[in-house]
Coordinates of C-alpha atoms in Angstrom, one line a residue:
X1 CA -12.1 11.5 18.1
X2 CA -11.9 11.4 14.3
X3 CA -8.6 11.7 13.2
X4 CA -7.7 8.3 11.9
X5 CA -10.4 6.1 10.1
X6 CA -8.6 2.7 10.7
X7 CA -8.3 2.6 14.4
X8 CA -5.6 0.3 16.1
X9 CA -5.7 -1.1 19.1
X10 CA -2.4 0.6 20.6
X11 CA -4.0 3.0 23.6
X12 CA -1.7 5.7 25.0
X13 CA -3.3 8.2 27.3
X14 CA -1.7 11.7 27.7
X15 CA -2.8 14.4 30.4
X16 CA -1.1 17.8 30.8
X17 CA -1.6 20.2 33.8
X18 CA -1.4 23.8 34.4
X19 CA 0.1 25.5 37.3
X20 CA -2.3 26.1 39.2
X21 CA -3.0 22.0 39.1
X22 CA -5.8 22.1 36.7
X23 CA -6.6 19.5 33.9
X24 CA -6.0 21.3 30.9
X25 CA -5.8 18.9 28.2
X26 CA -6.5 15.1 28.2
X27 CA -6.6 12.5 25.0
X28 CA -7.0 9.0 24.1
X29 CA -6.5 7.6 21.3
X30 CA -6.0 3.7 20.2
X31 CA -0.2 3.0 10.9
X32 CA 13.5 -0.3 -1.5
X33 CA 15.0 -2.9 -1.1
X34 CA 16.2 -4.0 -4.1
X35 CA 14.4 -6.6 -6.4
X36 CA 15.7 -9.8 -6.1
X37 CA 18.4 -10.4 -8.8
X38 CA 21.4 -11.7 -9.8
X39 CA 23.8 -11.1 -12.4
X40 CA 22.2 -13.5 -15.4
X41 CA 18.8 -12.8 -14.5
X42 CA 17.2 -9.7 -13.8
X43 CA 13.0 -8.6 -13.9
X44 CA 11.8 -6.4 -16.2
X45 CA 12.2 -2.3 -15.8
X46 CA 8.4 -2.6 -15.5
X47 CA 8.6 -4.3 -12.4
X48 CA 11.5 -2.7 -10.4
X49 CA 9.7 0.8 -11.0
X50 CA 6.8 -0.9 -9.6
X51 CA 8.6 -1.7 -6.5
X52 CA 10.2 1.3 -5.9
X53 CA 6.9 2.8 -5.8
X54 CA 5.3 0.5 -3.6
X55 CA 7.9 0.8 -1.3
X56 CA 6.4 4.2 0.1
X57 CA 2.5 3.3 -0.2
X58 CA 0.7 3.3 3.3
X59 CA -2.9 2.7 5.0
X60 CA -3.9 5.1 7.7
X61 CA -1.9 4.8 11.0
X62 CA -2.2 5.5 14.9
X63 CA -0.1 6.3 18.1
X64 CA -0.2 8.9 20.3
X65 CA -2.5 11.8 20.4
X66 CA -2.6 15.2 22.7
X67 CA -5.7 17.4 22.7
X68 CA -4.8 20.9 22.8
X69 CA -8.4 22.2 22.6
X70 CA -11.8 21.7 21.7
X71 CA -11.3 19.7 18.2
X72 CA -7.8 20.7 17.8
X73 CA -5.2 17.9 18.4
X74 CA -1.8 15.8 17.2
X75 CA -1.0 12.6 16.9
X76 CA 2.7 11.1 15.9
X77 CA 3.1 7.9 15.5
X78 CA 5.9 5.3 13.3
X79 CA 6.9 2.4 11.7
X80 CA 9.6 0.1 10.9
X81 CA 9.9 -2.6 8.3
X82 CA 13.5 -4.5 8.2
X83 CA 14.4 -8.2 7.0
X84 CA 17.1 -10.5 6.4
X85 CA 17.1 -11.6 2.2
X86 CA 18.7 -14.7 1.4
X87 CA 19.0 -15.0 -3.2
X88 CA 20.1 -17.6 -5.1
X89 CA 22.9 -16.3 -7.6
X90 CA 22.1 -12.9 -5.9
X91 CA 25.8 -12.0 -4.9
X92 CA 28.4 -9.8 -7.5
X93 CA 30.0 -13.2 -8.3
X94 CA 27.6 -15.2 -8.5
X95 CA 27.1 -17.3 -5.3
X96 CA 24.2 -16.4 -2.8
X97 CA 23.5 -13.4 -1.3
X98 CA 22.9 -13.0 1.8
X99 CA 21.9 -9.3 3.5
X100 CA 20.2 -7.5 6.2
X101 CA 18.0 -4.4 5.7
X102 CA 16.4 -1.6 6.9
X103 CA 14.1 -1.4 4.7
X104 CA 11.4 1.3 6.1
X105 CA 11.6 3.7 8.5
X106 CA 8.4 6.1 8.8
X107 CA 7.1 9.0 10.6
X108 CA 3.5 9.7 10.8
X109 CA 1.9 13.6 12.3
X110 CA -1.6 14.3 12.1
X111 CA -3.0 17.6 13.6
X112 CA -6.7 18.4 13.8
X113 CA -7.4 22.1 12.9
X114 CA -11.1 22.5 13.4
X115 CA -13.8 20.1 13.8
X116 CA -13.8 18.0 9.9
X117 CA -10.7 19.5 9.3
X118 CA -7.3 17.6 9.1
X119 CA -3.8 17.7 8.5
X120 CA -1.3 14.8 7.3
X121 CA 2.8 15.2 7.3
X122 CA 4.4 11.7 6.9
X123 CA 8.2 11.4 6.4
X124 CA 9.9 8.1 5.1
X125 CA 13.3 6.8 5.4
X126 CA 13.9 4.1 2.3
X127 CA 17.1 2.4 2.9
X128 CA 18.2 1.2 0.1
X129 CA 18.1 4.7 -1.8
X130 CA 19.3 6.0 1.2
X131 CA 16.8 8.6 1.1
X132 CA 14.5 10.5 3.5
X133 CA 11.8 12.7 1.6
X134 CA 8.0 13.7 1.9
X135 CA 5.8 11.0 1.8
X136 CA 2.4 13.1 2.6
X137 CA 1.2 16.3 2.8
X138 CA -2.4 16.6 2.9
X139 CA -5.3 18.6 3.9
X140 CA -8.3 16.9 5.1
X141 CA -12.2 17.9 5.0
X142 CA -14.0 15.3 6.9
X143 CA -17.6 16.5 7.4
X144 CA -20.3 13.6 6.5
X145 CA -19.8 10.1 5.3
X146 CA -20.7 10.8 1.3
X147 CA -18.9 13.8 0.6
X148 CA -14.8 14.0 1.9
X149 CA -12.1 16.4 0.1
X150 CA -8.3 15.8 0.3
X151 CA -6.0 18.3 -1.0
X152 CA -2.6 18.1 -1.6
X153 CA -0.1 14.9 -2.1
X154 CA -1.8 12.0 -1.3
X155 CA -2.2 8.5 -2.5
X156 CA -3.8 8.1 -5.8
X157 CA -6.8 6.2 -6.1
X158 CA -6.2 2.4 -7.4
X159 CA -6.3 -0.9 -6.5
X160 CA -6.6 -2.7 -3.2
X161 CA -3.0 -3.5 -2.5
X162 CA -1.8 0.2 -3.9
X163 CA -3.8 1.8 -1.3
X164 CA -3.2 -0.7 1.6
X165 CA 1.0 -0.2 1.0
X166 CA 3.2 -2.8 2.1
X167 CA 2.8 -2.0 6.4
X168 CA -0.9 -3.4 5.3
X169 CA -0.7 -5.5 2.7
X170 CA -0.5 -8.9 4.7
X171 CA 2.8 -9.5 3.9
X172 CA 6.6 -8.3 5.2
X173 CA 9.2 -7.1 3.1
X174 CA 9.5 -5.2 0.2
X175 CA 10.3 -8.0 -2.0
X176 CA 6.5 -9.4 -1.1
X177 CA 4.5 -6.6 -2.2
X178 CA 2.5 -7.5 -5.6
X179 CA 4.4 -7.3 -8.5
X180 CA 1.7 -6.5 -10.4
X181 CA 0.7 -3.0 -8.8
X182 CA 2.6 -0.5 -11.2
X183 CA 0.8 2.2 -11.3
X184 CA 1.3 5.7 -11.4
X185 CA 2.1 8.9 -9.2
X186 CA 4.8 11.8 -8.7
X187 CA 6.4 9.6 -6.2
X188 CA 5.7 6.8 -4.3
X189 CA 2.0 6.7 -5.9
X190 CA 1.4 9.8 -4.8
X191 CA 0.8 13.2 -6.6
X192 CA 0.1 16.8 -6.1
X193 CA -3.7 16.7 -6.5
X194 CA -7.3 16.4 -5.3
X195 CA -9.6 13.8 -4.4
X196 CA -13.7 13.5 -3.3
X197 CA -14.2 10.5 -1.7
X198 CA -17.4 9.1 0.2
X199 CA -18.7 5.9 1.8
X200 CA -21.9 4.4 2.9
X201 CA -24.5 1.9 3.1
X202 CA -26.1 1.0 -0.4
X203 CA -29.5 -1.2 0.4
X204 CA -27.5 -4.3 2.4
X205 CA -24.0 -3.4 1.5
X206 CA -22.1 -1.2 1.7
X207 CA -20.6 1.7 -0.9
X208 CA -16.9 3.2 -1.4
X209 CA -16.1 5.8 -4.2
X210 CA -12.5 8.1 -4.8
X211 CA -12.9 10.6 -7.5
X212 CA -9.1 12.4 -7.9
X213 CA -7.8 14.8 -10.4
X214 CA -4.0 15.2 -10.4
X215 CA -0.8 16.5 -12.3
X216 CA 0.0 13.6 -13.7
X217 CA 3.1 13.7 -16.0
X218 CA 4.2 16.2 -18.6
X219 CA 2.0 17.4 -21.4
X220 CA 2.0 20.1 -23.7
X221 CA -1.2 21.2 -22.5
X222 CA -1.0 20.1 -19.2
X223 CA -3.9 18.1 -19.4
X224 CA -4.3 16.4 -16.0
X225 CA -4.3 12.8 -14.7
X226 CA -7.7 11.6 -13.5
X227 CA -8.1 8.8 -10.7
X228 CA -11.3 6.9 -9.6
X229 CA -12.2 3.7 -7.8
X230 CA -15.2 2.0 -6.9
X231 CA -15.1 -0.6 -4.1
X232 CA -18.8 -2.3 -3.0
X233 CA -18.4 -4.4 0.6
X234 CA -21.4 -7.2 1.2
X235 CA -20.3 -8.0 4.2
X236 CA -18.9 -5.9 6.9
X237 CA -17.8 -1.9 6.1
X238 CA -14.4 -0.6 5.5
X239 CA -14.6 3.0 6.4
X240 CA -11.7 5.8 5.3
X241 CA -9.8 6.8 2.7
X242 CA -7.7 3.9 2.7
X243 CA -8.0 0.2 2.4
X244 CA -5.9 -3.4 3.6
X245 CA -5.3 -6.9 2.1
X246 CA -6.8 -8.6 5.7
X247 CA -7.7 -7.4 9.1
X248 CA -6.5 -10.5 10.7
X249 CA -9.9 -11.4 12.1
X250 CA -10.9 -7.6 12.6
X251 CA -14.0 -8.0 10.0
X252 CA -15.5 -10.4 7.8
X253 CA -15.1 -8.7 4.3
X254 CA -16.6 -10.0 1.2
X255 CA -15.6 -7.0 -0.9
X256 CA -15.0 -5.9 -5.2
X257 CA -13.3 -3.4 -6.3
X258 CA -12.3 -1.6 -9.2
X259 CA -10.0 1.3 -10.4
X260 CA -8.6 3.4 -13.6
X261 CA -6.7 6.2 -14.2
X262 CA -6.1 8.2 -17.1
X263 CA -4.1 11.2 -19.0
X264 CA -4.1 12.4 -22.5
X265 CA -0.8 13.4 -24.6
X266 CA 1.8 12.0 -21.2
X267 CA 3.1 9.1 -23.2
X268 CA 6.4 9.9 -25.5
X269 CA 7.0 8.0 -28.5
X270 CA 9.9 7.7 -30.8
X271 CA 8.0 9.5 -33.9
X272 CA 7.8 12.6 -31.3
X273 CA 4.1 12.0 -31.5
X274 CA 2.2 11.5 -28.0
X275 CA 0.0 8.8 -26.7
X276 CA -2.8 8.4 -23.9
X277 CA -1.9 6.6 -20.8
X278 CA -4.5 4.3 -19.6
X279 CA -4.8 1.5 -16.7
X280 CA -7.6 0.0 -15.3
X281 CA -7.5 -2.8 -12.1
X282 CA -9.8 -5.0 -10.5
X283 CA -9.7 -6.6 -7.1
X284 CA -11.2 -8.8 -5.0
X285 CA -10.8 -9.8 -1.1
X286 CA -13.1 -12.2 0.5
X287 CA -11.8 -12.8 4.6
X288 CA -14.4 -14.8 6.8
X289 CA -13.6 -15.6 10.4
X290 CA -14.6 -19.3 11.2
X291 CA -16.6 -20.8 14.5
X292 CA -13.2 -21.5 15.6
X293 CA -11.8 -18.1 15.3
X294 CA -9.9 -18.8 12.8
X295 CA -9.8 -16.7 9.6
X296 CA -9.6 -17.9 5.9
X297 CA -8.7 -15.1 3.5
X298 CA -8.4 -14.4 -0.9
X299 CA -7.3 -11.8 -1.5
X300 CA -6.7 -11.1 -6.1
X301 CA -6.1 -8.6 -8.5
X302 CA -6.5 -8.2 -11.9
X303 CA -4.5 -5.2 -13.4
X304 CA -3.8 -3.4 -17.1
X305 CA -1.2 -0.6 -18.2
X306 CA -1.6 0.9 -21.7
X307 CA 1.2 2.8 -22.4
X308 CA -0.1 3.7 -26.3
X309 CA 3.3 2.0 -27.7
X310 CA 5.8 4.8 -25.8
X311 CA 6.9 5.7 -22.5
X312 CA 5.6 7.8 -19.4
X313 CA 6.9 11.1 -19.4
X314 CA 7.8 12.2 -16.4
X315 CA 10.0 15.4 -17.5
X316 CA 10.5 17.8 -14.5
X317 CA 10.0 15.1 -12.1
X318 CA 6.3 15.6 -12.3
X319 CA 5.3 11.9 -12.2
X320 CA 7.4 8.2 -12.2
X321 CA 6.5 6.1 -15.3
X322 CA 3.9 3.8 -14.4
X323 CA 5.5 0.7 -16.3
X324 CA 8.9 1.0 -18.8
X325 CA 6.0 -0.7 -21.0
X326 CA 2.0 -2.0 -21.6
X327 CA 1.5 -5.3 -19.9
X328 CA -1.2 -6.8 -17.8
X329 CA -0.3 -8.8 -14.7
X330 CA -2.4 -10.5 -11.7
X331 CA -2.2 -12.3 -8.5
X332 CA -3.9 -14.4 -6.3
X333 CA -3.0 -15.2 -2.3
X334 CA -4.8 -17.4 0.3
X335 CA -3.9 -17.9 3.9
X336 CA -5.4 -19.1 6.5
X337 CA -4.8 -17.9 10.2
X338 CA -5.0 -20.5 13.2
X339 CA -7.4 -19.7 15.8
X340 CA -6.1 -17.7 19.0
X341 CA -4.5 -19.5 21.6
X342 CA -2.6 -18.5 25.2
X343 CA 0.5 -17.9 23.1
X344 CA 1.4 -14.1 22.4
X345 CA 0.3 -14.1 18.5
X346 CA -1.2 -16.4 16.1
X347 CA 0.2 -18.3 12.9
X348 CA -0.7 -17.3 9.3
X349 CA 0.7 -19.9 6.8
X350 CA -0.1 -18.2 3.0
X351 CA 0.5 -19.0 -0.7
X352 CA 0.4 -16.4 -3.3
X353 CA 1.1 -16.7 -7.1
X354 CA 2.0 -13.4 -9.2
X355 CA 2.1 -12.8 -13.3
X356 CA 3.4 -10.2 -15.2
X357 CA 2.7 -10.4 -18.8
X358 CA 4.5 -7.5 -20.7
X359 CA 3.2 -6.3 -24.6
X360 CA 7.3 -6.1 -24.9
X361 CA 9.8 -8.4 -22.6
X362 CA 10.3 -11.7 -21.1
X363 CA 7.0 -13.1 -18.6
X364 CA 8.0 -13.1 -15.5
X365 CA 6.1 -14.9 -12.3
X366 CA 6.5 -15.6 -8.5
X367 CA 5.8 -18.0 -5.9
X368 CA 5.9 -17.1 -2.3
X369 CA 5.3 -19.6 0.2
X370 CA 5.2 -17.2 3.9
X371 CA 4.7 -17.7 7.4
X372 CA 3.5 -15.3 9.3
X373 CA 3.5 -14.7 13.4
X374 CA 0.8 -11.9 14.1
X375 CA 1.5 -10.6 17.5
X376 CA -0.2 -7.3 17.1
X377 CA -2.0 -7.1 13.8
X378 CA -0.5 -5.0 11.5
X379 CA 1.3 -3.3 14.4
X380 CA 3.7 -6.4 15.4
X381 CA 4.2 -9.1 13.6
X382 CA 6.9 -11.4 12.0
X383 CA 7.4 -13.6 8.9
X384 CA 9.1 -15.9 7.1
X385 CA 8.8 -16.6 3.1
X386 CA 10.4 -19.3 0.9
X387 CA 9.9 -18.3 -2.7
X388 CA 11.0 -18.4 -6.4
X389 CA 11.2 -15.6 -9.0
X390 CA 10.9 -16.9 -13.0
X391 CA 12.2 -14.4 -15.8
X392 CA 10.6 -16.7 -18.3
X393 CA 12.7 -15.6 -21.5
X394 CA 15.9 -16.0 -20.0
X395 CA 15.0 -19.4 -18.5
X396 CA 16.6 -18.9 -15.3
X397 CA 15.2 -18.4 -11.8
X398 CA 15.9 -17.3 -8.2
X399 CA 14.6 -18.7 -4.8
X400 CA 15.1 -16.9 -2.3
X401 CA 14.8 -17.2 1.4
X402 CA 13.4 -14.0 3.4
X403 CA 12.7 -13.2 7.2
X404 CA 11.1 -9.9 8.0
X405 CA 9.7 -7.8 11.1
X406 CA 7.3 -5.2 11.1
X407 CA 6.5 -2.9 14.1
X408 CA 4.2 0.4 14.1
X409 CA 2.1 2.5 16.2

C-alpha cells in the first residue's frame, strides 16, 4: 500500500478473523541531549537552539500495519536513540564527564482514511528536557506524483539534513547532528502550516519541489512564513516528502539541493523597529555503491541565517528563533561503508568537518571521527565517535568520546 514513501525492510504480517472463521482483514507492510560543554567553554546560543530543534526532526518511518478495509488502514511503529557521552572538562568541577542517555524515545501512527488520503500522529519523548509533546499532526493528500498537499504541523521545507532528522541523518547521537542546520519552526522545525509538494522525472533525472506557507513567528500583521526547496537527483529517485544523508547502499544518489525560507516584520530589534528574517541552504549528497558492494558517500551543506541585525520573535510560542544571531555555517562528511560480509552488519568508518561563522560571537567548529556498525539500516545500528569541539574566541576546546544505539521500526 501507500502509506509510507521510504519503505524499510522490517515485514510484519497481521491477519484478523471473524467468528464465523472468515478472513476479514489481512496486511503487510515492510521510521536533547545537551551540547557538549563545560564550565569555561560553552557554543554559541545559535548553536544549542539549533540542536534542540534538531533533536525532534524525522524521515518517514515503518512498522506494523492492519488493514481495516478497502484503503483504510494503521500502522504504529517507534524509535529509540540513547548513548553514553564522555567530555573533556564537561563535569560541574571541571574534570570529565561521563553520562548515559536516553536521548529519544518516539512513537509513530499513521492511518489511511480513503484512498490518497492520510493521517500522521507522532509523539516524542526528549530526555533531557524531560518532555513528551506532539511531534506531528498532519493530514495527507496523496493523489499523483506532481501535485501532494499536507496540512497541519509538519516539517518545514529546508535542507537535506533538516528533513532527514537525526534517526536518518547517518549518524547517532544528538551531539552528531549538523551544527549548522538552525533553522526555523514552532517547534522542533515544525509549524502549523501547509505544503504542495511533487516529484518526478525531468528528461534523465529526476525532480523534487516543497512549496509551504506557515505561521511563522509573531508579526504585527501576521504576515506568514514561506518555505520552499528544490532538490534535482541524476542518478537514482528519492520519492516522498522526506529525504536522508545515505541509504547505506539502498540507491546510488548523485543529488543538489537547495532551500529558503522567509518572513517579513518577525525579527525584533532594540530601536523597536522590525526586520525580515531570511535563510537560504544548499546541499549536496553524492553515494555510489562500488563493484564490490561497498558504498562511498559526501554528503555537504552550505547554509545562511539573516536575522536583519535583531532577534526572532517568537512571542506566544508561535515559532523558536532560528539562530540567537546572522551567521552562515557548513559541513562536509565522507564515509565509506565495507562491502557485506557473513557477519550480521557492516562497518562505516566517516569523517565530517562543521563551521559555524556567526555576524556576532566567537567561530566555532567540529571534528567527528565515527564508526559506525549498520546492522539494519537506519533501523539497527550502532556507533562510536571520537571528536573535538573548538569555541574559537575563547581558545579552548572539548573532545569528547561518544557511543550511541539506534533501533526503529
Amino acid at each position: 500500500m501507500g502509506v509510507l514513501r521510504l519503505n524499510r525492510p522490517n515485514q510484519i504480517v497481521l491477519e484478523l478473523v471473524d467468528t464465523k472463521g472468515a478472513k476479514r482483514m489481512k496486511s503487510k507492510n515492510t521510521e536533547s541531549r545537551p551540547m557538549l560543554k563545560s564550565r569555561r567553554s560553552r557554543l554559541s546560543a545559535a548553536v544549542i537552539a539549533s540542536m534542540s530543534a534538531l533533536a525532534m526532526t524525522s524521515a518517514a518511518h515503518a512498522g506494523a500495519t492492519i488493514n481495516i478495509g478497502p484503503n483504510q488502514s494503521f500502522t504504529i511503529g517507534g524509535g529509540l536513540m540513547a548513548t553514553y557521552l564522555s567530555v573533556e572538562n564537561g563535569a560541574d568541577n571541571g574534570s570529565r564527564s561521563s553520562e548515559f542517555s536516553v536521548d529519544l524515545m518516539r512513537l509513530y501512527t499513521t492511518a489511511q482514511i480513503a484512498e490518497g488520503i492520510f493521517f500522521d500522529f507522532n509523539l516524542e519523548h526528549v530526555d533531557a528536557e524531560k518532555d513528551t509533546r506532539l511531534l506531528d499532526a498532519v493530514a495527507r493528500f496523496e493523489f499523483n506524483d506532481w501535485a501532494n498537499v499536507r496540512v497541519g504541523r509538519t516539517v518545514l521545507p529546508m535542507t537535506r539534513a533538516g528533513m532527514s532528522g537525526p534517526f536518518f541523518v547517518g549518524a547517532i547521537g544528538l551531539n552528531q547532528y549538523p551544527l549548522t542546520e538552525q533553522w526555523t519552526g514552532r517547534q522542533s522545525f515544525r509549524d502549523d502550516g501547509a505544503v504542495l509538494w511533487g516529484q518526478g522525472a525531468l528528461g534523465e533525472a529526476h525532480f523534487k519541489y516543497h512549496l509551504g506557507v506557515f505561521n511563522g513567528g509573531s508579526t504585527p500583521s501576521d504576515s506568514p512564513l514561506m518555505a520552499s526547496r528544490l532538490t534535482l537527483n541524476f542518478w537514482d529517485a528519492e520519492p516522498g516528502y522526506f529525504h536522508a544523508n545515505t541509504y547505506y547502499g539502498a540507491a546510488n544518489i548523485l543529488a543538489i539541493g537547495v532551500a529558503l525560507q522567509r518572513q517579513s516584520d518577525v525579527i525584533k530589534k532594540t530601536d523597536d523597529s522590525r526586520g525580515n528574517y531570511q535563510a537560504y541552504g544548499v546541499d549536496f549528497l553524492m553515494e555510489r555503491v562500488l563493484d564490490d558492494g561497498a558504498v562511498f558517500t559526501i554528503d555537504a551543506a552550505y547554509n545562511d541565517y539573516d536575522l536583519d541585525g535583531g532577534t526572532f520573535d517568537s512571542s506566544g510560542n508561535r515559532s523558536a528563533s532560528a539562530a540567537a544571531g546572522s551567521n552562515s555555517a557548513y559541513y562536509i562528511q565522507g564515509s565509506y561503508m565495507f562491502p557485506a560480509s557473513n557477519a550480521l552488519g557492516r562497518l562505516r568508518p566517516y569523517l565530517r568537518y562543521e563551521n559555524v561563522n556567526p555576524d556576532a560571537g566567537s567561530d566555532t567548529e567540529k571534528w567527528s571521527l565515527g564508526l559506525e556498525y549498520v546492522i539494519n539500516g537506519h533501523n539497527a545500528k550502532v556507533s562510536g565517535v571520537l571528536g573535538r569541539i573548538d569555541e574559537k574566541d575563547s581558545n579552548e576546546a572539548n573532545n569528547f568520546f561518544m557511543l550511541g544505539l539506534q533501533f526503529q521500526i
